[in-house]
PDB file of N, CA and C in Angstrom:
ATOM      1  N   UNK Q   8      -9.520  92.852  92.025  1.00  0.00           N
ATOM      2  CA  UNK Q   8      -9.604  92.750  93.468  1.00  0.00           C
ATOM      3  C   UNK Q   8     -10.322  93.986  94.004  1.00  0.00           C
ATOM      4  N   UNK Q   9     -11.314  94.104  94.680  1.00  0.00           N
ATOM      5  CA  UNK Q   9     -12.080  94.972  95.277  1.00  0.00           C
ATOM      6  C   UNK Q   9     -11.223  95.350  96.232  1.00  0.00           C
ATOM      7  N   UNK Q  10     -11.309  96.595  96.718  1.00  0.00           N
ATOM      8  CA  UNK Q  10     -10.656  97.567  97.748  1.00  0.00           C
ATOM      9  C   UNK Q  10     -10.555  97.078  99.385  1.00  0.00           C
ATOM     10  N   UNK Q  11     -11.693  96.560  99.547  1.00  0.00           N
ATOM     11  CA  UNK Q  11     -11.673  95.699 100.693  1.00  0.00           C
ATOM     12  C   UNK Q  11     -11.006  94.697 100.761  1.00  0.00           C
ATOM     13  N   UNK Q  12     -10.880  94.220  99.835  1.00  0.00           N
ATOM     14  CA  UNK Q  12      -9.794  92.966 100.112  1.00  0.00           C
ATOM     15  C   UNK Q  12      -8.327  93.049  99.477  1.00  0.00           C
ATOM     16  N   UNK Q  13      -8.297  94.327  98.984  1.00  0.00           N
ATOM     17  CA  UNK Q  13      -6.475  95.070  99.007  1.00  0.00           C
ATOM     18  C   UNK Q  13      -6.291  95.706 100.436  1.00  0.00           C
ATOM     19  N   UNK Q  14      -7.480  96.325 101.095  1.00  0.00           N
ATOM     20  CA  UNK Q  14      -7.433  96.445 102.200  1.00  0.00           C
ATOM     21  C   UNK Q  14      -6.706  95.072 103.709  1.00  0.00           C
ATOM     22  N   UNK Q  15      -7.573  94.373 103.154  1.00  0.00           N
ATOM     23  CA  UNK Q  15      -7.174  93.048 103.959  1.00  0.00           C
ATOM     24  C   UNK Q  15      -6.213  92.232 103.787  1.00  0.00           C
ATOM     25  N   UNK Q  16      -5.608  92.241 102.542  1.00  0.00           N
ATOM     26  CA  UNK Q  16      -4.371  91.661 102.349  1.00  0.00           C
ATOM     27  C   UNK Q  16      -3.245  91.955 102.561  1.00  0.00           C
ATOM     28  N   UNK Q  17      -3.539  93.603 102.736  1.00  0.00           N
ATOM     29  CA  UNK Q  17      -2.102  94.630 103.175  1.00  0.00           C
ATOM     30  C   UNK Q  17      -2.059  94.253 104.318  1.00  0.00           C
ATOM     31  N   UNK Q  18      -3.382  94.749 105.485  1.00  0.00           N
ATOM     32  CA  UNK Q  18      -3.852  94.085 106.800  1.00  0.00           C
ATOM     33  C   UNK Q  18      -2.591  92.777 106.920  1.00  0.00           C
ATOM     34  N   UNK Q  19      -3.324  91.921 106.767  1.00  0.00           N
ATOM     35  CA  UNK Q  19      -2.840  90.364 106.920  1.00  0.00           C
ATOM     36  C   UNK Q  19      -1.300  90.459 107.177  1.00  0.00           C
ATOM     37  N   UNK Q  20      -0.402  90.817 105.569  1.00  0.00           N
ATOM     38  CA  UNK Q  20       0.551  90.904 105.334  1.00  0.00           C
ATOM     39  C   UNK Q  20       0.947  91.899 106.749  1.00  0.00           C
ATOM     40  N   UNK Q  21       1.191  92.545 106.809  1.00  0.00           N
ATOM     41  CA  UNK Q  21       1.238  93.575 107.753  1.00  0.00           C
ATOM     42  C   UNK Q  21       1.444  92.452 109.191  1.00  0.00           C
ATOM     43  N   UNK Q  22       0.276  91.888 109.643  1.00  0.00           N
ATOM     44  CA  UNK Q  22       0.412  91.580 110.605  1.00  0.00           C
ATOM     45  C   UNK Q  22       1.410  90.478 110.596  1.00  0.00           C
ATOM     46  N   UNK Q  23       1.494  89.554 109.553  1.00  0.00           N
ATOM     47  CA  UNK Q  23       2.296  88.666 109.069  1.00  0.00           C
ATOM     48  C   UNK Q  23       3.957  88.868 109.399  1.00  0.00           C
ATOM     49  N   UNK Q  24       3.986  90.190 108.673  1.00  0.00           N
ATOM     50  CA  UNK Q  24       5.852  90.824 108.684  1.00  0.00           C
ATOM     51  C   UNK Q  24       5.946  91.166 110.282  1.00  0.00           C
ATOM     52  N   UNK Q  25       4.789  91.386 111.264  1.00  0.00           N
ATOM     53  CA  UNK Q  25       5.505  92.228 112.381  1.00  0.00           C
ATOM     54  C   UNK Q  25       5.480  90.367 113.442  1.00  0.00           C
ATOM     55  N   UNK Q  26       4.712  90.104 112.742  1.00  0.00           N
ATOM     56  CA  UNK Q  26       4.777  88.149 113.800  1.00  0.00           C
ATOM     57  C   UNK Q  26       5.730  87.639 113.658  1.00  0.00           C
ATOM     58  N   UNK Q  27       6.769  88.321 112.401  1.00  0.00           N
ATOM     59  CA  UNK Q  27       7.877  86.987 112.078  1.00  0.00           C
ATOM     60  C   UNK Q  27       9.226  87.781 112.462  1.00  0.00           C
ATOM     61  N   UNK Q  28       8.600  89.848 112.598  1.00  0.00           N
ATOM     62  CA  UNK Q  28       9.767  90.018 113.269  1.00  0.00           C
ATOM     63  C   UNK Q  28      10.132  90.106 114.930  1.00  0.00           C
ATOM     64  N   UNK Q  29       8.675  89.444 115.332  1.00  0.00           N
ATOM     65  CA  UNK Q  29       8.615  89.174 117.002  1.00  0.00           C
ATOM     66  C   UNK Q  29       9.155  87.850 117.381  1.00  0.00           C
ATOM     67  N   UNK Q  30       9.566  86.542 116.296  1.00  0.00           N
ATOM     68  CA  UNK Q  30       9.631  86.019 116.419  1.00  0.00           C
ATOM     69  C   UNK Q  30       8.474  84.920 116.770  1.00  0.00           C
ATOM     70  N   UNK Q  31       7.488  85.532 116.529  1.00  0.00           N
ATOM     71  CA  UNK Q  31       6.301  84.389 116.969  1.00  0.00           C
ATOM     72  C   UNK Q  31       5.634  83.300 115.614  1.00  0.00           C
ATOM     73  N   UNK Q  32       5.247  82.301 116.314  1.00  0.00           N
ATOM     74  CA  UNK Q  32       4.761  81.460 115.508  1.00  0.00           C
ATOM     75  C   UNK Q  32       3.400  81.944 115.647  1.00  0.00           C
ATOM     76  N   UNK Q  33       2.192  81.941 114.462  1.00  0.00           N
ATOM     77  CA  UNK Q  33       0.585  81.987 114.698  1.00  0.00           C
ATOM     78  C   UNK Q  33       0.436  81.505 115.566  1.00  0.00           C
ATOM     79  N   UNK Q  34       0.414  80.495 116.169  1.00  0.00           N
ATOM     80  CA  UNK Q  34      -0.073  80.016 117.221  1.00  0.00           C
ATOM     81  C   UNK Q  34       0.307  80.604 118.454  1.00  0.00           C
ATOM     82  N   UNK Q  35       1.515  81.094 118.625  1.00  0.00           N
ATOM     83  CA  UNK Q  35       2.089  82.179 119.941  1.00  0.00           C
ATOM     84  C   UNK Q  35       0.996  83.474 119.798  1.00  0.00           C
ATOM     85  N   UNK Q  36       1.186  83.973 118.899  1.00  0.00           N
ATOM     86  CA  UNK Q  36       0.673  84.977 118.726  1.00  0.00           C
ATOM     87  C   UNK Q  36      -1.004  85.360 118.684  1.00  0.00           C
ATOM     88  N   UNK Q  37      -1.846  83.639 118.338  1.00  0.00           N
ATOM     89  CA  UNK Q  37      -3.121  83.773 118.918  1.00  0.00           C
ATOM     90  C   UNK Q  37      -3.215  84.124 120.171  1.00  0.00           C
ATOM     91  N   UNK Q  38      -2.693  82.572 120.971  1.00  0.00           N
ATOM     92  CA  UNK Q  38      -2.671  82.907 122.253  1.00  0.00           C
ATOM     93  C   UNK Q  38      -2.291  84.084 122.886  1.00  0.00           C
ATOM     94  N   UNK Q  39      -1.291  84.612 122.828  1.00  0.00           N
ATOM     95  CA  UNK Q  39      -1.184  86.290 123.260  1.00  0.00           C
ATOM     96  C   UNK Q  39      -2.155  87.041 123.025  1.00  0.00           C
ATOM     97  N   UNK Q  40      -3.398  87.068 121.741  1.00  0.00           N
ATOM     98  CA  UNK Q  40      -3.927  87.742 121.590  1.00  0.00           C
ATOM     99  C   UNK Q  40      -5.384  87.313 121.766  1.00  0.00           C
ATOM    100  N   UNK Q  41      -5.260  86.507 122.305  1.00  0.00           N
ATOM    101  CA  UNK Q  41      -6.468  85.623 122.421  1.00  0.00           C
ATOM    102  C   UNK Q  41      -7.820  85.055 121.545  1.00  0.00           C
ATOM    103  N   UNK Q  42      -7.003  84.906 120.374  1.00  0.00           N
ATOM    104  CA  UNK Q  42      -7.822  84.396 119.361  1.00  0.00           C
ATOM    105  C   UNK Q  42      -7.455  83.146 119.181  1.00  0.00           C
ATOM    106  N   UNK Q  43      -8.195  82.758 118.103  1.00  0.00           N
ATOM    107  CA  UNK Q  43      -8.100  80.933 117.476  1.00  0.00           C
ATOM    108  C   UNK Q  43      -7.227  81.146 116.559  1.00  0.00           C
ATOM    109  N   UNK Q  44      -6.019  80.216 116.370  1.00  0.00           N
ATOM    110  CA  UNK Q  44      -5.046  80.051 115.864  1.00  0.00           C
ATOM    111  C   UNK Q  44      -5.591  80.442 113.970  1.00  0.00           C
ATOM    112  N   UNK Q  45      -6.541  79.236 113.922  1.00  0.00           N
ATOM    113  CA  UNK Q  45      -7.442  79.452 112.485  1.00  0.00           C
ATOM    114  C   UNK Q  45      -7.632  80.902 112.305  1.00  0.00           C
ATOM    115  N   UNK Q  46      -8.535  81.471 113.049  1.00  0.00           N
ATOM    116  CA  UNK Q  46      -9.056  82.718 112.878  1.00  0.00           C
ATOM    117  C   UNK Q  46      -7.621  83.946 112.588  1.00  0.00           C
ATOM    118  N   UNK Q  47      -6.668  83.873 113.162  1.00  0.00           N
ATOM    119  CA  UNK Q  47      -5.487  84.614 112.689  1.00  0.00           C
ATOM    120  C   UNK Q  47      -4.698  84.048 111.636  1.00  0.00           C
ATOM    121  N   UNK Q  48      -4.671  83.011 111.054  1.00  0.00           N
ATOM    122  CA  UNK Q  48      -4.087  82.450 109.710  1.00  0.00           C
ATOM    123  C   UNK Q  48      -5.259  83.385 108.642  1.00  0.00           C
ATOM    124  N   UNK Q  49      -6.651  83.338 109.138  1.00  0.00           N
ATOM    125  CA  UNK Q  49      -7.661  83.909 108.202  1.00  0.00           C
ATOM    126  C   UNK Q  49      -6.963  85.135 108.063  1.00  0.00           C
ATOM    127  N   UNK Q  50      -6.467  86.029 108.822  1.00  0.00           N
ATOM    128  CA  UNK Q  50      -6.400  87.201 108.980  1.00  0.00           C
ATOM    129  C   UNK Q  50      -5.428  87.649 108.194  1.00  0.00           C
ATOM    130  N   UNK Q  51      -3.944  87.177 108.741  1.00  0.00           N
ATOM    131  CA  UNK Q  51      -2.778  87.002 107.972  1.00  0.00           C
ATOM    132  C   UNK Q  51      -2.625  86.721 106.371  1.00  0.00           C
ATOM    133  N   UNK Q  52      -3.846  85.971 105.592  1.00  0.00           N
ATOM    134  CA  UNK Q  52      -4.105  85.367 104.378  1.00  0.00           C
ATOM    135  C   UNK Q  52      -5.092  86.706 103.868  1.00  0.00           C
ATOM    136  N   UNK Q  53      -5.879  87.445 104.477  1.00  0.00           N
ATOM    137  CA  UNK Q  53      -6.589  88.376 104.073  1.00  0.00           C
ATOM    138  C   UNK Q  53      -7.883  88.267 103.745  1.00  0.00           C
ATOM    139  N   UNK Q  54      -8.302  86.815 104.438  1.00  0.00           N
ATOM    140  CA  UNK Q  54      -9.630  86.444 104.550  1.00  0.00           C
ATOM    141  C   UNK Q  54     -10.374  86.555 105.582  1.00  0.00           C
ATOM    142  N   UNK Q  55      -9.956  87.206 106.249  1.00  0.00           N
ATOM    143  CA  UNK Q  55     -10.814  87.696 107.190  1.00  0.00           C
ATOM    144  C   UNK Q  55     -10.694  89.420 107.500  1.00  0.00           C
ATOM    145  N   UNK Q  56     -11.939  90.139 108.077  1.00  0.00           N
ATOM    146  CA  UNK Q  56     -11.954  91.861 108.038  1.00  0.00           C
ATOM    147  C   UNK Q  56     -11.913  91.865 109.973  1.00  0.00           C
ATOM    148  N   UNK Q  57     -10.965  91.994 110.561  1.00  0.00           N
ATOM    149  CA  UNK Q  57     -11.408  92.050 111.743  1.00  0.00           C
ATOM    150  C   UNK Q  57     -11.601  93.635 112.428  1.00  0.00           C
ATOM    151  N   UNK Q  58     -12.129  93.204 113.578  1.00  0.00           N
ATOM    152  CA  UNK Q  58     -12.743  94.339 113.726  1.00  0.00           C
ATOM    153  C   UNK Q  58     -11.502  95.349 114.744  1.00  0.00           C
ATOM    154  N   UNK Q  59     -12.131  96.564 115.248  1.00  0.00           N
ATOM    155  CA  UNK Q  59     -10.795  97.150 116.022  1.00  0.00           C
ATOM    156  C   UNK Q  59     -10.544  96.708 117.258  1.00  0.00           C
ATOM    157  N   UNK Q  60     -11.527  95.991 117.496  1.00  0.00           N
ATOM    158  CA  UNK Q  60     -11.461  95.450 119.196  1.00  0.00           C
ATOM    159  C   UNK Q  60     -10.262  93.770 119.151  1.00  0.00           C
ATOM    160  N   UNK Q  61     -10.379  93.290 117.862  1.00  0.00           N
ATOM    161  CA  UNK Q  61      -9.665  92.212 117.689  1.00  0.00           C
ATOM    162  C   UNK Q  61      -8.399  93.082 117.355  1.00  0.00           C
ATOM    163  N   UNK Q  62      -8.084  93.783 116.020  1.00  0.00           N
ATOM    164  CA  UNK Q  62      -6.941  94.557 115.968  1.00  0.00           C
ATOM    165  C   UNK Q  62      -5.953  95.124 116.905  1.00  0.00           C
ATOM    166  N   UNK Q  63      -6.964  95.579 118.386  1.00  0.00           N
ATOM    167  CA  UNK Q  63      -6.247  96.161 119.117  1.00  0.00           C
ATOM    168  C   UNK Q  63      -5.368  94.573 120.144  1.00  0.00           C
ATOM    169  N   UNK Q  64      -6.370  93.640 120.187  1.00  0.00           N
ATOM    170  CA  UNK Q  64      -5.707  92.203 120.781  1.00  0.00           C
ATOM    171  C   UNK Q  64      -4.673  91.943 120.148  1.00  0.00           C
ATOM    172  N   UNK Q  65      -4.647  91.468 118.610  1.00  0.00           N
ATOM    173  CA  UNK Q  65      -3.302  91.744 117.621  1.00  0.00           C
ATOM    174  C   UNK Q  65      -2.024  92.621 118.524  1.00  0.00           C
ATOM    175  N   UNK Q  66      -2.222  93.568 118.182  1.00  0.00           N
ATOM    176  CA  UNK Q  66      -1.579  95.326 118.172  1.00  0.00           C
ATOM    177  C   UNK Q  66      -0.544  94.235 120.312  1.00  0.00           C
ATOM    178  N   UNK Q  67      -1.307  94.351 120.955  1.00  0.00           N
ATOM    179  CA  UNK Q  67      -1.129  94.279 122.396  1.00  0.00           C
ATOM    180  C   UNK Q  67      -0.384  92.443 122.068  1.00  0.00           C
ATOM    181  N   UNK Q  68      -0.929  91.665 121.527  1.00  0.00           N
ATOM    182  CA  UNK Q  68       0.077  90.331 121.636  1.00  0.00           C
ATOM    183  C   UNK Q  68       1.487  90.529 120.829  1.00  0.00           C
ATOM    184  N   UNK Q  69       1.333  91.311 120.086  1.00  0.00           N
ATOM    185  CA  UNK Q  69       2.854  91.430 119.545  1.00  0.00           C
ATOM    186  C   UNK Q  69       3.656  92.867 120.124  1.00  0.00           C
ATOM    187  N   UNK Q  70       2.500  93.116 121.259  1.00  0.00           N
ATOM    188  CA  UNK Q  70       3.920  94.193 121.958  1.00  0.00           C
ATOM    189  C   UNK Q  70       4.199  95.644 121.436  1.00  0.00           C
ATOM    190  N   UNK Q  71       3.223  95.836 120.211  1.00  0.00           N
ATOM    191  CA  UNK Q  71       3.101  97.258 119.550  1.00  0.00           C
ATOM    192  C   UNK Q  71       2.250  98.500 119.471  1.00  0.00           C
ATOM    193  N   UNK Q  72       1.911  99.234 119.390  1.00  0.00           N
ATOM    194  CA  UNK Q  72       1.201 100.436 119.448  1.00  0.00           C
ATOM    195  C   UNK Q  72      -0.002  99.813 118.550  1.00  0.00           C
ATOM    196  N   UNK Q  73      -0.660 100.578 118.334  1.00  0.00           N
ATOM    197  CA  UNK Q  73      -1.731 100.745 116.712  1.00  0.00           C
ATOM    198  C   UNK Q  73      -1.176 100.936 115.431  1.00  0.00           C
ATOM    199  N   UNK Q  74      -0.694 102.022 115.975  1.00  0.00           N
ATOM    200  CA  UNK Q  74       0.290 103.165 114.838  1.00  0.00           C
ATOM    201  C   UNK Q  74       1.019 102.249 114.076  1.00  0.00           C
ATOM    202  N   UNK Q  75       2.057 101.349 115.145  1.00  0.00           N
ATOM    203  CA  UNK Q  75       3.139 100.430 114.756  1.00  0.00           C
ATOM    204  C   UNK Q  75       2.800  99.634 113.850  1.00  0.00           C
ATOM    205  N   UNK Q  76       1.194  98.885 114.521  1.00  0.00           N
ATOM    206  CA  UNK Q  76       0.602  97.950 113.710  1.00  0.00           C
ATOM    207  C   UNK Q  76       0.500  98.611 112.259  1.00  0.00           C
ATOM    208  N   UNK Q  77      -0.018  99.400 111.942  1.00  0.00           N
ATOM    209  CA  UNK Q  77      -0.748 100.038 111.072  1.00  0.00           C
ATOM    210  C   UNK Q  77       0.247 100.485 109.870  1.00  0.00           C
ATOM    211  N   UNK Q  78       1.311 101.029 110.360  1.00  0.00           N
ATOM    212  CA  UNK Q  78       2.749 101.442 109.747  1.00  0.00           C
ATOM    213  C   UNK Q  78       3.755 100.769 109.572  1.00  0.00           C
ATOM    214  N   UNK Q  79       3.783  99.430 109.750  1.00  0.00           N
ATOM    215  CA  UNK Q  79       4.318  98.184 109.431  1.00  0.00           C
ATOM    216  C   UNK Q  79       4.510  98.428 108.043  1.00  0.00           C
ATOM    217  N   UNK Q  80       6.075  98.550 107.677  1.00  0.00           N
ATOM    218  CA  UNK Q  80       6.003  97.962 106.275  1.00  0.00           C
ATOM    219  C   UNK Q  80       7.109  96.796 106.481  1.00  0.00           C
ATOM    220  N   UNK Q  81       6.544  95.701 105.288  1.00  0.00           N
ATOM    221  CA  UNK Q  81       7.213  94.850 105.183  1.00  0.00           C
ATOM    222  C   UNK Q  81       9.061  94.918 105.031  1.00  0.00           C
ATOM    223  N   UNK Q  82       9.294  95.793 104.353  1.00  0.00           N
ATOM    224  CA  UNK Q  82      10.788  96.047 104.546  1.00  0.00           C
ATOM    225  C   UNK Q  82      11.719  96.818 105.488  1.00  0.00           C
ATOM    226  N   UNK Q  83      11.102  97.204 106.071  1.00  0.00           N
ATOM    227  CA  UNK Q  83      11.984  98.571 106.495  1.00  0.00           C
ATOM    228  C   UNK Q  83      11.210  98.010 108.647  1.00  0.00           C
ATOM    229  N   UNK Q  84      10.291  96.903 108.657  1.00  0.00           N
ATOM    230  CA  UNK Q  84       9.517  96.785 110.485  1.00  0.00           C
ATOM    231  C   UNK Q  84       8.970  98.579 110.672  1.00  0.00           C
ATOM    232  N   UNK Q  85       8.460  98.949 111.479  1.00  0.00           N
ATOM    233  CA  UNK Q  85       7.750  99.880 112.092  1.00  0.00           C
ATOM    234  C   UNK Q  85       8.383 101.215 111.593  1.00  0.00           C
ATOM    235  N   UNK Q  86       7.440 102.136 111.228  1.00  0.00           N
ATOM    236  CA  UNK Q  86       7.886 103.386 110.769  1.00  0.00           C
ATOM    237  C   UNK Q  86       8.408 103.975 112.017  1.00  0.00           C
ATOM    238  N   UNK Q  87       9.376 104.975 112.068  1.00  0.00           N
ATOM    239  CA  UNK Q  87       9.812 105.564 113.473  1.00  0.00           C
ATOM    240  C   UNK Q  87       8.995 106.699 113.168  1.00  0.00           C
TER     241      UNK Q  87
END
């Protein structure tokens, strides 16, 4: 697996663990962020590289910082 796409899968995952601890379905969570439902399943799966202007839409539909986004670990939700 090339680095970019351990990159994107952490990504994905990441955004994945903080959607399911907002309680949102993909589809809530496009709309909040104003993307296509598809296009954030891409994201979540690690097939897609989005950019920071989409990241920050992410980051703002689920109600979190950058940081938060970014420091998401799957076990433990948002680093304090």
């Amino acid at each position: 697996m090339t680095r970019e796409k351990e990159k994107s899968n952490r990504f994905g995952l990441a955004v994945r663990e903080a959607r399911a601890a907002a309680g949102l379905t993909q589809e809530e969570l496009a709309d909040r962020s104003g993307l296509d439902r598809s296009y954030m399943g891409g994201i979540e799966r690690g097939e897609r590289n989005p950019t920071l202007s989409v990241i920050e839409k992410i980051a703002e539909g689920l109600g979190v910082t950058l940081a938060e986004l970014f420091s998401y670990s799957t076990k433990k939700g948002p680093r304090a």
